[in-house]
Short mmCIF file of C-alpha atoms and ligand atoms in Angstrom, two decimals:
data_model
loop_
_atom_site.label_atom_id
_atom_site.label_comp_id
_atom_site.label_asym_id
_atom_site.label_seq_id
_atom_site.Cartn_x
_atom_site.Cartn_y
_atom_site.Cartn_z
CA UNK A 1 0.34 3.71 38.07
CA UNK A 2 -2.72 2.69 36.38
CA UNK A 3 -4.12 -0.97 36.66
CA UNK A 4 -3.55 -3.40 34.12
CA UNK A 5 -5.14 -7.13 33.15
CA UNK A 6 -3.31 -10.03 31.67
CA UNK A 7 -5.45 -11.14 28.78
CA UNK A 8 -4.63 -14.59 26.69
CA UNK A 9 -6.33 -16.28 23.71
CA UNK A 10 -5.85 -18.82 20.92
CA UNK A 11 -5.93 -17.43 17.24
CA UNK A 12 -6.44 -20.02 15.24
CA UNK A 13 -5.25 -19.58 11.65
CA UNK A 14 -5.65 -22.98 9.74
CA UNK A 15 -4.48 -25.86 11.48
CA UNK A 16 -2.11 -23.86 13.26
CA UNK A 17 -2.91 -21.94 16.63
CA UNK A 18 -1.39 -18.77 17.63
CA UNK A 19 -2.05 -17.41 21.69
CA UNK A 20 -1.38 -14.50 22.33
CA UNK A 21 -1.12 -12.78 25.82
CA UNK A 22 -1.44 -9.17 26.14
CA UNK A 23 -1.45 -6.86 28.90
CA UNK A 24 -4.17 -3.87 28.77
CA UNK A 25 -5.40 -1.14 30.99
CA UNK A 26 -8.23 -2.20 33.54
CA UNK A 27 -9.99 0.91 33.34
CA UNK A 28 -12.81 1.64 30.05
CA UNK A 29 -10.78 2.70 27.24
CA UNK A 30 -11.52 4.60 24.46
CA UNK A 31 -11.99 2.09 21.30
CA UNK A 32 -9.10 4.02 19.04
CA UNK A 33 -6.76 3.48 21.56
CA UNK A 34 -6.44 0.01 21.13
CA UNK A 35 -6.01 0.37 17.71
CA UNK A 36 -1.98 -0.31 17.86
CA UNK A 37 -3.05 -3.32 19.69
CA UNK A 38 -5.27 -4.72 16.84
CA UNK A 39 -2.39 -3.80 14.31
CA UNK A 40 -0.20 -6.06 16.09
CA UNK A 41 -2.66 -8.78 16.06
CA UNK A 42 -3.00 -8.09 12.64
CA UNK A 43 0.12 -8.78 11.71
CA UNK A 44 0.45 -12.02 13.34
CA UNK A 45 -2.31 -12.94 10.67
CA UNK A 46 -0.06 -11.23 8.36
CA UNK A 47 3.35 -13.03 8.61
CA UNK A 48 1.71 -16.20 8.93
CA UNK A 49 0.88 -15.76 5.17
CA UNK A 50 3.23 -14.14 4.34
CA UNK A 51 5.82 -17.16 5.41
CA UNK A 52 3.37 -19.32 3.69
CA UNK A 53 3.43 -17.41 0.36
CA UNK A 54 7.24 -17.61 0.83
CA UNK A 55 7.22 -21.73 1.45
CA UNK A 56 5.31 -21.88 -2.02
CA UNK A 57 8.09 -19.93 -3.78
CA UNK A 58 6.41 -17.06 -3.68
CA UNK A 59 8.04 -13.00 -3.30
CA UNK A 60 6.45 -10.05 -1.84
CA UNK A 61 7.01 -7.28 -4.04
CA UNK A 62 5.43 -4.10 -1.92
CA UNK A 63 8.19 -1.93 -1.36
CA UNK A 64 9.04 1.40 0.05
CA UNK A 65 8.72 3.95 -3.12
CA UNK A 66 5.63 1.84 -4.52
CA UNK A 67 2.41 3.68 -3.75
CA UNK A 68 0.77 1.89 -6.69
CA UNK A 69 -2.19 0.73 -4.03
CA UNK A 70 -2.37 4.18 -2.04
CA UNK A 71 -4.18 5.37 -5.26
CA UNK A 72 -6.46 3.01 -5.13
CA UNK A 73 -10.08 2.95 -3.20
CA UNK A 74 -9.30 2.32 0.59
CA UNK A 75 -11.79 1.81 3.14
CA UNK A 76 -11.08 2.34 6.90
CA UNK A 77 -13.41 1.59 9.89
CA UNK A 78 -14.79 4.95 11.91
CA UNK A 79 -12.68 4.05 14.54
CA UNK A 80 -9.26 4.46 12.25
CA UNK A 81 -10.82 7.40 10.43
CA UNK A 82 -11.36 9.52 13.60
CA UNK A 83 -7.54 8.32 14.88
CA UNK A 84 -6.52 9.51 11.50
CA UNK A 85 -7.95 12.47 12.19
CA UNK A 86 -6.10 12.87 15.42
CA UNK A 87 -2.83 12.05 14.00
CA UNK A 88 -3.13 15.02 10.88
CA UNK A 89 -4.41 17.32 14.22
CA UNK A 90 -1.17 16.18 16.04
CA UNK A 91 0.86 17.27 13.09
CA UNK A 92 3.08 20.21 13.29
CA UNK A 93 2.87 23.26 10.91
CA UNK A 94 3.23 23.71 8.12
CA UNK A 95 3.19 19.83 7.76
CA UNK A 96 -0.61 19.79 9.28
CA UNK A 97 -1.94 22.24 6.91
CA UNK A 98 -0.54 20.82 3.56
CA UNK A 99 -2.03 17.39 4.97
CA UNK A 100 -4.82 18.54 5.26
CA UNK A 101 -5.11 20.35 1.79
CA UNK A 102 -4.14 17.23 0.53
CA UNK A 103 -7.77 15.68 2.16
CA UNK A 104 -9.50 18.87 1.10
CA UNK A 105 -8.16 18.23 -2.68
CA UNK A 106 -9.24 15.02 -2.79
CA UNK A 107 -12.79 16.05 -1.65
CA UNK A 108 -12.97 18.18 -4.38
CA UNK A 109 -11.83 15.76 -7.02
CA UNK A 110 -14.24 13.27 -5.88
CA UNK A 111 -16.87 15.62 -6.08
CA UNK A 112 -15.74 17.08 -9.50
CA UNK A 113 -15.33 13.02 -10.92
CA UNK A 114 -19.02 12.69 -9.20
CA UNK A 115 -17.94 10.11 -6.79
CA UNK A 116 -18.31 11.98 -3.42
CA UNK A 117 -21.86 10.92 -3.09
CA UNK A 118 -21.21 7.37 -3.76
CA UNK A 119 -17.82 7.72 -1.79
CA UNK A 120 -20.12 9.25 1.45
CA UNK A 121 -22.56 6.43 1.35
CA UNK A 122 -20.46 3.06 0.50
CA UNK A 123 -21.59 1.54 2.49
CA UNK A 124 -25.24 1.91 1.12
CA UNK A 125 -24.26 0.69 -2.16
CA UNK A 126 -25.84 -2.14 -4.45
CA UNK A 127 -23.33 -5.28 -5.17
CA UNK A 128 -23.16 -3.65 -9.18
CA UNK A 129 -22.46 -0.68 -8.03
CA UNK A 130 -19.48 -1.88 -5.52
CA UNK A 131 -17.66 -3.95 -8.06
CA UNK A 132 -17.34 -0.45 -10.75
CA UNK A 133 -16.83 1.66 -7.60
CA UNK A 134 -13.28 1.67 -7.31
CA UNK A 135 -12.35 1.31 -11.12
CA UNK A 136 -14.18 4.86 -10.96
CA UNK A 137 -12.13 6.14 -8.01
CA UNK A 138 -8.66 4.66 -9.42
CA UNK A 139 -9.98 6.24 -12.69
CA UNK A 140 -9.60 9.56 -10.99
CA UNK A 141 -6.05 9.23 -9.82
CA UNK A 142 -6.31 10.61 -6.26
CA UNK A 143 -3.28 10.11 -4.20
CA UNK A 144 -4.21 9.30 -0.59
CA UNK A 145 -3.42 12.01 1.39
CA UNK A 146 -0.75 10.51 3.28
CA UNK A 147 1.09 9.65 0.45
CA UNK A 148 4.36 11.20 -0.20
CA UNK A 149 6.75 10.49 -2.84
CA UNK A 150 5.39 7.20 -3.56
CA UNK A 151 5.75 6.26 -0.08
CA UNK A 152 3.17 6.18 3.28
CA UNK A 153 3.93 8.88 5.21
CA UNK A 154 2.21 7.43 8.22
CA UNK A 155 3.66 3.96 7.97
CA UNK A 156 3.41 2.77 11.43
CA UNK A 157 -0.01 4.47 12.03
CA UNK A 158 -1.50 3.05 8.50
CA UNK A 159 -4.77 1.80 8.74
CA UNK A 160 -4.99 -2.27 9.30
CA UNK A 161 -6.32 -2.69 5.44
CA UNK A 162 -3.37 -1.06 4.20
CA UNK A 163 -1.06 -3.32 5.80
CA UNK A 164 -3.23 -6.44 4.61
CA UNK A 165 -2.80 -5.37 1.33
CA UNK A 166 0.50 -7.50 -0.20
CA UNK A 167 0.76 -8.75 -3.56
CA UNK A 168 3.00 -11.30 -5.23
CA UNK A 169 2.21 -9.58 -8.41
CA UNK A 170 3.83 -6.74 -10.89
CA UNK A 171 3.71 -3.39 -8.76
CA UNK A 172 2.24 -2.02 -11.87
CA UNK A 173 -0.96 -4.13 -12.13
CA UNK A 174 -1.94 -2.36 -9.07
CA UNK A 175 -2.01 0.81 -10.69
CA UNK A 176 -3.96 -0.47 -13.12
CA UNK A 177 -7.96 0.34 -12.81
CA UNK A 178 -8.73 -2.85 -14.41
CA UNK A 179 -6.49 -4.88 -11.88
CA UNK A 180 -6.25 -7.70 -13.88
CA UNK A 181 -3.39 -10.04 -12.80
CA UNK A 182 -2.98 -8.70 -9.76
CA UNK A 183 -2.36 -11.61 -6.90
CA UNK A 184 -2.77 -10.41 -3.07
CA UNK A 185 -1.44 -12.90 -0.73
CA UNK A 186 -4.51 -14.70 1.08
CA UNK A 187 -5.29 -14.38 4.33
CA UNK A 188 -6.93 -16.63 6.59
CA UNK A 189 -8.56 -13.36 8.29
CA UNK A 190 -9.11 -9.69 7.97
CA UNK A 191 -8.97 -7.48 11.05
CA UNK A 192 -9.88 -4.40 9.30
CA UNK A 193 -13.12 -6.28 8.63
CA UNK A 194 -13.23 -6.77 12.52
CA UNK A 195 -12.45 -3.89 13.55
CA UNK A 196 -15.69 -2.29 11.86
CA UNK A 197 -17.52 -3.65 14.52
CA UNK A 198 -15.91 -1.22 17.37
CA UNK A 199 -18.47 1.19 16.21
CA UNK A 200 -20.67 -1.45 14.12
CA UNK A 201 -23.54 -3.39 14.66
CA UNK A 202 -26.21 -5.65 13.64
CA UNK A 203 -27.41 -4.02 9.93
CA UNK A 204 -24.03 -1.33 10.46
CA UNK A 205 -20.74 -2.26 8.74
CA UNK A 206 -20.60 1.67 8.12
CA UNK A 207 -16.74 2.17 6.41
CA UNK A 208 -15.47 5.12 5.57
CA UNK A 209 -13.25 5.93 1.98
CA UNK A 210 -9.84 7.40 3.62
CA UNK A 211 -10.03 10.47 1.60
CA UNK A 212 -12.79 11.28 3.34
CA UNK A 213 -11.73 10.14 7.13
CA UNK A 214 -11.19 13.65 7.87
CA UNK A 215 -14.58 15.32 6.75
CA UNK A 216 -16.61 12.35 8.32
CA UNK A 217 -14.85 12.19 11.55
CA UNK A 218 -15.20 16.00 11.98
CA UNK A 219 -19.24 15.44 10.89
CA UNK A 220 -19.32 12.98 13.42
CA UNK A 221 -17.66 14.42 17.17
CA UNK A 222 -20.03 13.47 19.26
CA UNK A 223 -21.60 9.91 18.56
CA UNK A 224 -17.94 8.36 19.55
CA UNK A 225 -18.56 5.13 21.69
CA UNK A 226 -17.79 5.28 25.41
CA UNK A 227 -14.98 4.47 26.68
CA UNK A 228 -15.53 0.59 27.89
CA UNK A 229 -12.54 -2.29 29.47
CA UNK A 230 -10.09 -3.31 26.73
CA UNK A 231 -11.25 -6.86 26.78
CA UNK A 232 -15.04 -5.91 26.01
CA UNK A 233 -13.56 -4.23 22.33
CA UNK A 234 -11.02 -7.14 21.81
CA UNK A 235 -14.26 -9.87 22.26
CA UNK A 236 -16.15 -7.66 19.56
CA UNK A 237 -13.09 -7.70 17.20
CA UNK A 238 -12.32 -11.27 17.76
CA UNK A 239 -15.47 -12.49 18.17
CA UNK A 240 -15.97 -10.96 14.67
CA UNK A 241 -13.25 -12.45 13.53
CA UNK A 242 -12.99 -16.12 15.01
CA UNK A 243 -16.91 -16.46 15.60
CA UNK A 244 -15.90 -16.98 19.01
CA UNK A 245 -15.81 -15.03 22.62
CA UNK A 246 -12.79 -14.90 24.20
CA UNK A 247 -14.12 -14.69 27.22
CA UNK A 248 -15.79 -18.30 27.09
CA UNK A 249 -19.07 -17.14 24.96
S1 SF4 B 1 -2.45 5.38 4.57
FE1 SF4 B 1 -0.42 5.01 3.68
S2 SF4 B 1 -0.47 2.87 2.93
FE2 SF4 B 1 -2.60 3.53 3.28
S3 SF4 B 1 -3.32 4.29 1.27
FE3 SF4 B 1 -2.53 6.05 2.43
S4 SF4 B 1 -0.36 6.29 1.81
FE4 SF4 B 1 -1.05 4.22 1.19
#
């Protein structure tokens, strides 16, 4: 039986202080494969505001059957867009092969709206050009791939910015390039931002647009990180996320 480590920290969200003890392999680890680990941390950040939202009065009104946000512009880390390749290569016929027409279709509509450039390189992008970037991609009307009618398809693989995304707001202000009125529930910290850095840097927050996860993770087979111990990638995420080491840096 392989070796595992008892790992424990503090997150801190406000005033209030979460710890949270896991239990990981000892051996290196490839990054992705902590991802369910970071969802679940994820969502501690999650329910936190979400009971928060709820002692102001407040009501989430994401549902199953809304995919009002899946047609919006979503950005993933490398590290979820080469698991989300895995998962559609996982997938059985004939399901794996109408996924991935879906990605393949919208490819093409990016490239026939002239986004796929800007899509490719978003990272690259001015501040201007950010804020009209994803009225221009909602403009277009692309379904994410894993969409399917109106609901995720991959709901308890679904990237960690999907699941931050809540709203207290009219379902159909989402839909809505313009987004006006639309109210997210706050959070007090974003671990899809964090989890850029498993394949980030200093000068790299390199994202990539989901409809394009599958193309840019099969561009990109060989520069995958090595595998390294579970609590090196959790101090990079948290450490990104907290400003501090949990392992007393
Ligand atoms: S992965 Fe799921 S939740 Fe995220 S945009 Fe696609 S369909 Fe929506």
């Amino acid at each position: 039986m392989a070796e595992m480590v008892n790992i424990a920290f503090d997150l801190k969200m406000g005033t209030e202080a979460v710890r949270v003890a896991l239990t990981v392999p000892a051996a290196p680890i490839a990054a992705r494969r902590l991802l369910p680990l970071f969802q679940g941390i994820a969502h501690q950040v999650i329910d936190a505001a979400v009971g928060e939202a709820e002692a102001r009065g407040e009501t989430v009104s994401c549902k199953a059957g809304c995919g009002a946000c899946c047609r919006q512009l979503v950005a993933v880390s490398k590290t979820e867009a080469r698991q989300l390749r895995t998962l559609v290569d996982a997938m059985p016929e004939p399901r794996r092969t109408a996924v991935r027409a879906r990605f393949a279709d919208a490819v093409a509509r990016l490239e026939q709206g002239r986004l796929l450039d800007d899509a490719r390189r978003l990272d690259a992008l001015s501040d201007d050009e950010m804020v009209t970037m994803n009225p221009r991609y909602m403009a277009l009307g692309i379904p994410c791939p894993f969409l399917e009618e109106e609901s995720c398809s991959i709901h308890p693989q679904r990237p960690v910015v999907c699941r931050e995304y809540l709203v207290t707001s009219s379902p159909a202000l989402c839909a809505s390039p313009a987004f006006a009125g639309v109210r997210p529930i706050p959070l007090r910290a974003h671990l899809s931002r964090s989890v850029v850095m498993l394949e980030g840097g200093e000068g790299d927050y390199t994202r990539v647009v989901l409809a394009t996860a599958l193309e840019w993770s099969e561009a990109h087979p060989d520069d995958e990180p090595e595998p390294r111990p579970a609590a090196e990638w959790i101090d990079v995420v948290l450490r990104e996320m907290t400003g501090r080491s949990i392992r007393g840096g």
